[in-house]
Structures are given as structure tokens and as C-alpha cells.
XYZ file of C-alpha atoms in Angstrom:
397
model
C 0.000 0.000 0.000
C 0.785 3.832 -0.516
C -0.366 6.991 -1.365
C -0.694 8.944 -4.869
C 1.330 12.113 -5.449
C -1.611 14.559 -3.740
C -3.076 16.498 -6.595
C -3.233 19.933 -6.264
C -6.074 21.730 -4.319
C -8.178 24.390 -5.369
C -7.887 27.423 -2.722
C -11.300 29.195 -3.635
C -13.244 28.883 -0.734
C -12.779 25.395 -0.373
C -9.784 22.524 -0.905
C -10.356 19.501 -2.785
C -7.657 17.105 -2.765
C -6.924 13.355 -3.273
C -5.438 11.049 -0.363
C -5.013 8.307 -2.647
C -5.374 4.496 -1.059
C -3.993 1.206 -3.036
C -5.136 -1.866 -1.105
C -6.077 -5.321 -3.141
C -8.831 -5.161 -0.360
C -10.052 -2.372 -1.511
C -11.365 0.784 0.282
C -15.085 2.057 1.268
C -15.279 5.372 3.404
C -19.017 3.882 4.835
C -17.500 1.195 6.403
C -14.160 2.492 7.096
C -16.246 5.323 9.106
C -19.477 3.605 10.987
C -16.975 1.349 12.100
C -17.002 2.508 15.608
C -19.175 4.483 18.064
C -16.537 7.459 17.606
C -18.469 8.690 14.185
C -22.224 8.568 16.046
C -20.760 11.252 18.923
C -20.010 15.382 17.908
C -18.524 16.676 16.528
C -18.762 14.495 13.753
C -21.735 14.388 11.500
C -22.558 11.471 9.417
C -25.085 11.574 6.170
C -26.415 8.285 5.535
C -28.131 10.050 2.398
C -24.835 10.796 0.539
C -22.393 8.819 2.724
C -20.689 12.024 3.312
C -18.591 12.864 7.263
C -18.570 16.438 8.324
C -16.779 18.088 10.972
C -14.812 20.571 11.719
C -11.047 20.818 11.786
C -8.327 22.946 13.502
C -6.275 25.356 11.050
C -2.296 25.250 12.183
C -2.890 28.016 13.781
C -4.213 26.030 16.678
C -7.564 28.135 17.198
C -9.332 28.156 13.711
C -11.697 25.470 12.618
C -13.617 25.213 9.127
C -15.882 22.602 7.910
C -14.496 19.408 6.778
C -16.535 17.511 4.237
C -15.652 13.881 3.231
C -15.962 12.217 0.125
C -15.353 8.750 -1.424
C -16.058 7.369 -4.849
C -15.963 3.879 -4.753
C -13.963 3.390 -7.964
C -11.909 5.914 -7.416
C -8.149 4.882 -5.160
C -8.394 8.547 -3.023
C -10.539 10.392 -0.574
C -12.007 13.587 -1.465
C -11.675 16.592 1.381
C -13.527 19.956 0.625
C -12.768 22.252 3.314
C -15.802 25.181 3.526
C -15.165 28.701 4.815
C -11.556 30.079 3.988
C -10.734 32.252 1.258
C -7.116 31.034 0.616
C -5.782 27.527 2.519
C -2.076 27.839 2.915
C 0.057 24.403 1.819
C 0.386 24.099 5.596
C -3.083 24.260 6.943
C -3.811 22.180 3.458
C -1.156 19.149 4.581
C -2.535 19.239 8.368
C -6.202 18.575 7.068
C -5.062 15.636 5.455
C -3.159 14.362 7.978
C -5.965 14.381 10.057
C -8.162 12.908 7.583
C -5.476 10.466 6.948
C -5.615 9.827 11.316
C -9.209 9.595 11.353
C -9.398 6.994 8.623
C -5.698 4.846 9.406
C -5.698 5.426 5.586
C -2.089 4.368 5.778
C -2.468 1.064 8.406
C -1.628 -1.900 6.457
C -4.132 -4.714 7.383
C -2.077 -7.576 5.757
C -1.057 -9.726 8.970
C -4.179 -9.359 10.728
C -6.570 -10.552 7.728
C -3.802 -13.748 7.579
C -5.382 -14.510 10.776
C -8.723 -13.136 10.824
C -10.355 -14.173 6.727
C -13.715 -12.922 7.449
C -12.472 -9.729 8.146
C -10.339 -9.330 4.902
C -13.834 -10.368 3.339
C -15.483 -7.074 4.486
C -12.148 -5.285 4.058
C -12.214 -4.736 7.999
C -9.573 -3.583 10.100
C -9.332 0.481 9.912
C -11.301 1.580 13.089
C -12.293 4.964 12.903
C -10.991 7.606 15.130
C -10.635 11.556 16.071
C -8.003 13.867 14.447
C -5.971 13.919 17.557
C -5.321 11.737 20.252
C -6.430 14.157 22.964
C -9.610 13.712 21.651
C -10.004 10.442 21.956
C -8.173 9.930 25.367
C -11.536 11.690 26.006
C -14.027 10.266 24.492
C -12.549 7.142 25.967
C -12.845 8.780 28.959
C -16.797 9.144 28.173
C -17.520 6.037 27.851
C -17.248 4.809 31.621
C -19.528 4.083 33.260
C -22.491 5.210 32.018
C -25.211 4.301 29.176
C -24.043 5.275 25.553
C -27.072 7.736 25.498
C -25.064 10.058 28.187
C -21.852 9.154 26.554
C -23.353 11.233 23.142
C -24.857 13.653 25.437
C -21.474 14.457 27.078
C -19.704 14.951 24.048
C -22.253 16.993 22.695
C -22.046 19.240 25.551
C -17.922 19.461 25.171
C -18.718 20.828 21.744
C -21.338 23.537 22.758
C -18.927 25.008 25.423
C -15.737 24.823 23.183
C -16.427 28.881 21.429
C -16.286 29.925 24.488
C -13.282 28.335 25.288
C -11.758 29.100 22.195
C -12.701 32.826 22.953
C -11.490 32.605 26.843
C -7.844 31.225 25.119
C -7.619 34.122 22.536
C -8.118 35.985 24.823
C -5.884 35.477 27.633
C -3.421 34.438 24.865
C -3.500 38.082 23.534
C -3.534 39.397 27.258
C -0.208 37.992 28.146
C 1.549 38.803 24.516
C 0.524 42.279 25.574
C 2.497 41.879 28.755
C 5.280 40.857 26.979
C 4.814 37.126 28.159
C 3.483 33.712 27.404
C -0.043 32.142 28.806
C 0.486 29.087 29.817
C -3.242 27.198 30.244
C -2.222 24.462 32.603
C -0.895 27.453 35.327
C -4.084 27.542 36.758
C -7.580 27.434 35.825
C -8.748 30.883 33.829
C -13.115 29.129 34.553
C -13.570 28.312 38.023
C -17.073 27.734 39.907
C -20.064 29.390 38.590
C -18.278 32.417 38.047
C -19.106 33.737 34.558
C -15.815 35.100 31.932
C -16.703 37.965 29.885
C -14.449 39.123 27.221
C -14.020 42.843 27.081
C -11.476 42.804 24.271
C -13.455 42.426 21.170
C -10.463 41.530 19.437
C -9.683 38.730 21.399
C -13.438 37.027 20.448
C -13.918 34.743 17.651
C -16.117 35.374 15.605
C -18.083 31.603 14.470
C -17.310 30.427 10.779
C -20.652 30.650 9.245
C -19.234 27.368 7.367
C -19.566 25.287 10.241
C -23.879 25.565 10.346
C -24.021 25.542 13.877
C -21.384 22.563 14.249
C -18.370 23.969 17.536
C -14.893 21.511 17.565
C -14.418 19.547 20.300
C -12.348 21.418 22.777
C -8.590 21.027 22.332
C -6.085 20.336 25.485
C -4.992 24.154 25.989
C -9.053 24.968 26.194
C -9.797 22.037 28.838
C -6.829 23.508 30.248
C -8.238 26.468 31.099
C -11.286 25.018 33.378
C -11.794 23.824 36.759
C -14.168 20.963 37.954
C -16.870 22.584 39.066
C -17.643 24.937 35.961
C -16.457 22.087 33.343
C -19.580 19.916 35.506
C -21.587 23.221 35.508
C -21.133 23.512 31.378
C -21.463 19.965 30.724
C -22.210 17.751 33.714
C -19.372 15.096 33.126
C -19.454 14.068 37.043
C -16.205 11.867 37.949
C -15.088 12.080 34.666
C -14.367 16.339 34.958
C -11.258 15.611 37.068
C -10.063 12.828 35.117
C -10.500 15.233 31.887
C -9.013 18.217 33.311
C -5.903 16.068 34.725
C -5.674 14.801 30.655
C -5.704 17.975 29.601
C -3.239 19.972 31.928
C -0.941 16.802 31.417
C -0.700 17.237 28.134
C 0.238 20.850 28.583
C 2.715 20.504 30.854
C 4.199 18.392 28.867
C 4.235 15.204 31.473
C 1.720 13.643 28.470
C 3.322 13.772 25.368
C 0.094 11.950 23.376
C 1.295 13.827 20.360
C 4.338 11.967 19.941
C 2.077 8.768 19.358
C -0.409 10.789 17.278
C 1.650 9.418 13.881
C -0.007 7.167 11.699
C 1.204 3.637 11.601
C 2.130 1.286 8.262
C 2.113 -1.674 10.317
C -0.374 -2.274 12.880
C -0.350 -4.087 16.253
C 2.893 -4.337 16.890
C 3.997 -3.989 20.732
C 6.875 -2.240 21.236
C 8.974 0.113 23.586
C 6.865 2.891 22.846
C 3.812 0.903 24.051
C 5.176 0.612 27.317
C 5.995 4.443 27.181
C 2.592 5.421 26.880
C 0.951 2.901 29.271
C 2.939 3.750 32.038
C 2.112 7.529 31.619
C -1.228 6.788 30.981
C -1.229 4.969 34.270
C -0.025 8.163 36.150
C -3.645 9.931 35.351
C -5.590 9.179 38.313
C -9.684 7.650 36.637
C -7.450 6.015 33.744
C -8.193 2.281 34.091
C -7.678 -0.738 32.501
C -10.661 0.424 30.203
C -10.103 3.644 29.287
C -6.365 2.668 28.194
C -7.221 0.246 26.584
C -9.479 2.047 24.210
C -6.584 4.603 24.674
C -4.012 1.925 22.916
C -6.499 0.747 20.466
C -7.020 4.731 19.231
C -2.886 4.183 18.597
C -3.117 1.421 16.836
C -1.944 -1.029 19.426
C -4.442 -4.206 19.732
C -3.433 -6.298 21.563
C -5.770 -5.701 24.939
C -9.324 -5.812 24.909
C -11.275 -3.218 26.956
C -13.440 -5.278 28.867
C -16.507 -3.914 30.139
C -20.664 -5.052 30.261
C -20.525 -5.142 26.016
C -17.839 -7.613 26.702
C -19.574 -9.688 28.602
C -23.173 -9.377 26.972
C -21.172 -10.714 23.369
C -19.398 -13.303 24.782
C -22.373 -15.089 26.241
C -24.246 -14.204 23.585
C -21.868 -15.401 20.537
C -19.724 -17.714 22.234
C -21.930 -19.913 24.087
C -20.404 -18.989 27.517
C -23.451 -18.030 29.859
C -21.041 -18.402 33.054
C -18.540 -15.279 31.975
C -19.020 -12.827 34.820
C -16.444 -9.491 35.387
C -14.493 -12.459 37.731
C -13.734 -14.621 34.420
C -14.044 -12.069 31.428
C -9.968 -11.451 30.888
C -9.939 -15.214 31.063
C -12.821 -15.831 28.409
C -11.227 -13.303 25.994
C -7.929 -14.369 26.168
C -9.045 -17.810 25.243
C -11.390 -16.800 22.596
C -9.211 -14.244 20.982
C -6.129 -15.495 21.813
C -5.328 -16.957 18.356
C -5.453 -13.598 16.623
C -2.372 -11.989 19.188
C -1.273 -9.419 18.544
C -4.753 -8.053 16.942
C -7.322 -9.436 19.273
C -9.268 -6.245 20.063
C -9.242 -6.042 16.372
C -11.000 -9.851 16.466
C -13.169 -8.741 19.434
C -14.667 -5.427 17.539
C -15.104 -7.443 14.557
C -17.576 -9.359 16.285
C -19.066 -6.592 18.533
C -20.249 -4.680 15.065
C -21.125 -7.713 13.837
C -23.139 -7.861 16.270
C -24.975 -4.739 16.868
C -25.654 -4.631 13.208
C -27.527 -7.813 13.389
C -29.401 -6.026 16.086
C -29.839 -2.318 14.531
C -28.629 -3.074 10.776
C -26.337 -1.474 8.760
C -25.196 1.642 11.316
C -24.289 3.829 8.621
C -27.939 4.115 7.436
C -29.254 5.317 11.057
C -30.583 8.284 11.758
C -28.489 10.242 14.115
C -31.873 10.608 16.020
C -31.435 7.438 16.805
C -27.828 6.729 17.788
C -28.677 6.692 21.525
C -30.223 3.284 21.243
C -27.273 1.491 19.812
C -26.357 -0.630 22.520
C -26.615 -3.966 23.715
C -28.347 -5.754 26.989
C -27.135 -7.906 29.563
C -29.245 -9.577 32.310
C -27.725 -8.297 35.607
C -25.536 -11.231 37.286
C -22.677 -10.854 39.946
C -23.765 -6.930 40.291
C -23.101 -6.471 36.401
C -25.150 -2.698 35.707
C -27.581 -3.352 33.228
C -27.419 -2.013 29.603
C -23.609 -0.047 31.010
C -20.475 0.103 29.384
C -17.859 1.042 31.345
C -14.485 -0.279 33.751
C -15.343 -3.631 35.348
C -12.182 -3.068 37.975
């Protein structure tokens, strides 16, 4: 596999340009994108009508976002981007966008070794699990999905994306402040948003005015604007409970530098290898107090590292339910998996979500064709046993 020579984009108002994708599996932007509950929450937008995603995208300049649209013709080896809203895209905001695009879709993951061991899933060309431009935003989404129903997980994020112009604002803002002074604002000093105290921004320079590309559509806040909150208003904004902390910690982590998720924010050529940078990133994953086995795991899967399953009610629910093993409770699940998907090492979450769409498709059929209406009712159910929450996902430790 590897990319075309990227033809060259048109700068009037929008970009098209070509990712290009050889594979003698092929490659189909519906199933390379409802792939994973990831494309259901904001800010992305899915259109079952003309298989189109939407969302918007950070400029390099850190705070500007325009509309994403994205576009694949079947026969054609490439993805088509049109970004809305800019009058002239420079050839570095133009490369960023795609290598987003490229993150989002693993358009460069090579599948080979895994469909070796899994055939049914070289059959429906499966393998590339869909995830966010940047890693930060998936540590938190991961983050969202503990314990709680998948109907507050969408809820949550939806929330994250309504308060994020503010933020954005707030970060100008303060950002312009300090370059005024002659020095640099550093978000993780101290929270800017505390309590129920409300921010207003006198300097009308320093507020953003909203791209009237992005329809209504906010980003999802970056680390330096989760930076800049404290518990109580992020729960106040968005009503994240437990998981506020655990966010917050992320985020000033990250800008501190203690984090570094953007060093494993490259995409990969070969997947599920485990390797010394593996380790690196579990162990400072571990440091974040509300990170559990869980939420890493999703954490490592978003990287491109398969080899642990995150085991929570889901987990359970399918392996009774397709593997014949009514018995598995949270006491024997690591054992169940490991000897179900053992035999696909190092790729068995890759096995495991393979049969979890499966699954809810069977159940809710083809994902991509839902209405987004309806997204909140995409989940499984599992008859409580051994204090199991009902119809839950989230950390069984």
C-alpha cells in the first residue's frame, strides 16, 4: 500500500484534494467510518443520504476550525476533502487537514497480517477503526464512555462541543492578554473558569467570531481549552461528574508536557505491533488518576496497538451471547477473551470489535444508514448477574 502524489487543491473557498489508497482489499469510506461508536458522537456528523462525514477541523494556527466535508467514490483509489469557509488555505493548513483525515481513517495502516489470521475480516475489508483527528480527543471520548449508558456518553460529548467557542474565545483571549504583557499564557498554570463564576471578554479583538461554514457545528475542545477550566464549571457547562477531574488532569498533562500523546499521534504502516513505545505510553497513561484498565485500553487501540481488549458489560453481553459462555461474569471475562481471541495476538481487540459490530448490526442493521436521532439506542443488553449494571459500558475493575 501507498499513497498517490496529492493532486493539487483548489484554494477558492474550499480545498479539494486526493489522499489516494492502493489496497487489493479495496477501500469504502461507509464502512471504514461507521466502524465505531466514535463517528455517532459530535462533533462528527454522518449523512447516511450521501455517505458524506462532516466536521470541523483545527487550522495550524491552533484556534481556527472550518468545515471538513468527506468524500469517497468507490472506484476511485483517493478520498475527497472539501474544506468550507476560507478564502485562501495555505500548503500548511492544506497538509494538516489531510493528515488528520489520513488519522481519522488509518488510511495508511496496512491490514495484511491481521486478515492472515482473521479471513472474514479481509472479506469485508475490515480492520481500519475509525478515530478523532488527535489523540487528545479520543483519550476523552474514551474517557466518556465509563460508566455510564451510551445515550449520556453522546450527550457528554455533545455538551464538550457547545462550550468549546467559548473556550476558544477565553484562550484568545488570555493568549493576547499575556503577549501584551510581553509574556506567554500558559493554560495548565491555573484554571482561567472556576465555579459558577461567569468570563466575559471585554477585548473584542480577542473574540472569535463563528465560521458561518460550520452551520451551527463547535470543535471539540482542544487540550490548551480544557486547560483552562476547573471541575466545578467544566460539571456546571457539561455535567461530566467523575469524569471532569479525570479530563481536566488529561488535559493539563498534556500541557505541561508530562503527556506527550502527540508523539504517538503518527499514523502507523504496520499495525499491532507492541513495542517500547507501548510501554511508554501505558505507564504515563497509568499516572492519570480515573485512567483504568478500560479507558487505556481504548486509549491503545485509538494508537493502533491491539493487543488488549477493553473489557466492560458489552464484553460480557457478546461473549455469552456469541460464544456460548453463559457463566462469563467481570471475575472470568480477561480469562474468556484471552481464550477466545487469543489466536489472533497481537490483533485481538481487532477480532473482538469485529464481532461486537457484527453484532450490533444484526441487532440495529447497517449503522451507517441510522438516523443520528437514533444513535442513543445502539447498545446492547445484559441480564444483571454478579452486580453487572444493566445495559452499562464502562471499567469492570
Amino acid at each position: 500500500m501507498e499513497l498517490l502524489k496529492r493532486e493539487e487543491p483548489f484554494f477558492h473557498h474550499f480545498l479539494s484534494s486526493g489522499i489516494g489508497l492502493f489496497s487489493e482489499y479495496g477501500y469504502n469510506l461507509e464502512s471504514g467510518v461507521c466502524n465505531h461508536g466514535f463517528f455517532m458522537m459530535a462533533p462528527n456528523r454522518w449523512c447516511p443520504q450521501t455517505k458524506t462525514l462532516q466536521r470541523p477541523l483545527r487550522l495550524s494556527d491552533g484556534t481556527t476550525s472550518v468545515l471538513a466535508s468527506i468524500t469517497h467514490t468507490p472506484d476511485k483509489p483517493y478520498v475527497s476533502i472539501n474544506v468550507y469557509g476560507v478564502e485562501h488555505l495555505s500548503d500548511e493548513d492544506a497538509a494538516l487537514i489531510e493528515s488528520k483525515v489520513n488519522r481519522m481513517l488509518r488510511l495508511t495502516e496496512i491490514l495484511e497480517e491481521f486478515h492472515k489470521k482473521h479471513p472474514e475480516a479481509k472479506k469485508k475489508a475490515f480492520g481500519r477503526l475509525f478515530r478523532s483527528p488527535t489523540l487528545f480527543e479520543d483519550a476523552v471520548k474514551c474517557i466518556l464512555l465509563c460508566n455510564c449508558t451510551w445515550k449520556r456518553t453522546l450527550s457528554m460529548a455533545e455538551a464538550l462541543c457547545k462550550l468549546q467557542p467559548q473556550l476558544a474565545s477565553v484562550l484568545e483571549y488570555e493568549t493576547s492578554k499575556a503577549r501584551k504583557q510581553g509574556k506567554r499564557f500558559e493554560p495548565h498554570a491555573g484554571p482561567v473558569l472556576k465555579g459558577k463564576t461567569r468570563f466575559k471578554v471585554n477585548n473584542k479583538r480577542a473574540k472569535l467570531e463563528p465560521n458561518p461554514s460550520l452551520e451551527g457545528m463547535a470543535n471539540f475542545p482542544s487540550s490548551k481549552e480544557l486547560a483552562l477550566v476547573d471541575v466545578d464549571y467544566l460539571n456546571m457547562r457539561c455535567n461530566l461528574g467523575h469524569r471532569a477531574k479525570t479530563i481536566i488532569d488529561l488535559a493539563v498533562s498534556v500541557e505541561s508536557g508530562k503527556l506527550k500523546l502527540k508523539e504517538h499521534e503518527s499514523s502507523v504502516l504496520t499495525i499491532g505491533g507492541v513495542d517500547d513505545s507501548h510501554v511508554d505510553i501505558s505507564n504515563q497513561l497509568k499516572k492519570i488518576k480515573g485512567l483504568g484498565p478500560f479507558t487505556c485500553a481504548n486509549i491503545l487501540m485509538c494508537i493502533g496497538f491491539y493487543h488488549q481488549i477493553p473489557t466492560d458489560t458489552e464484553t460480557i453481553r457478546l461473549v455469552r451471547k456469541l460464544h456460548g459462555k453463559e457463566n462469563c461474569t467481570r471475575k472470568t471475562i480477561q480469562n474468556d477473551v484471552k481464550e477466545i481471541y487469543g489466536k489472533y495476538e497481537p490483533y485481538q481487540c481487532l477480532a473482538y470489535w469485529f464481532d461486537l459490530l457484527n453484532d450490533y448490526e444484526s441487532m440495529f442493521g447497517k449503522l451507517s444508514e441510522l438516523s443520528n436521532s437514533n444513535y442513543h439506542t445502539v447498545s446492547g443488553s445484559i441480564k444483571s448477574k454478579e452486580n453487572v449494571t444493566e445495559s452499562n459500558n464502562g471499567e469492570l475493575n
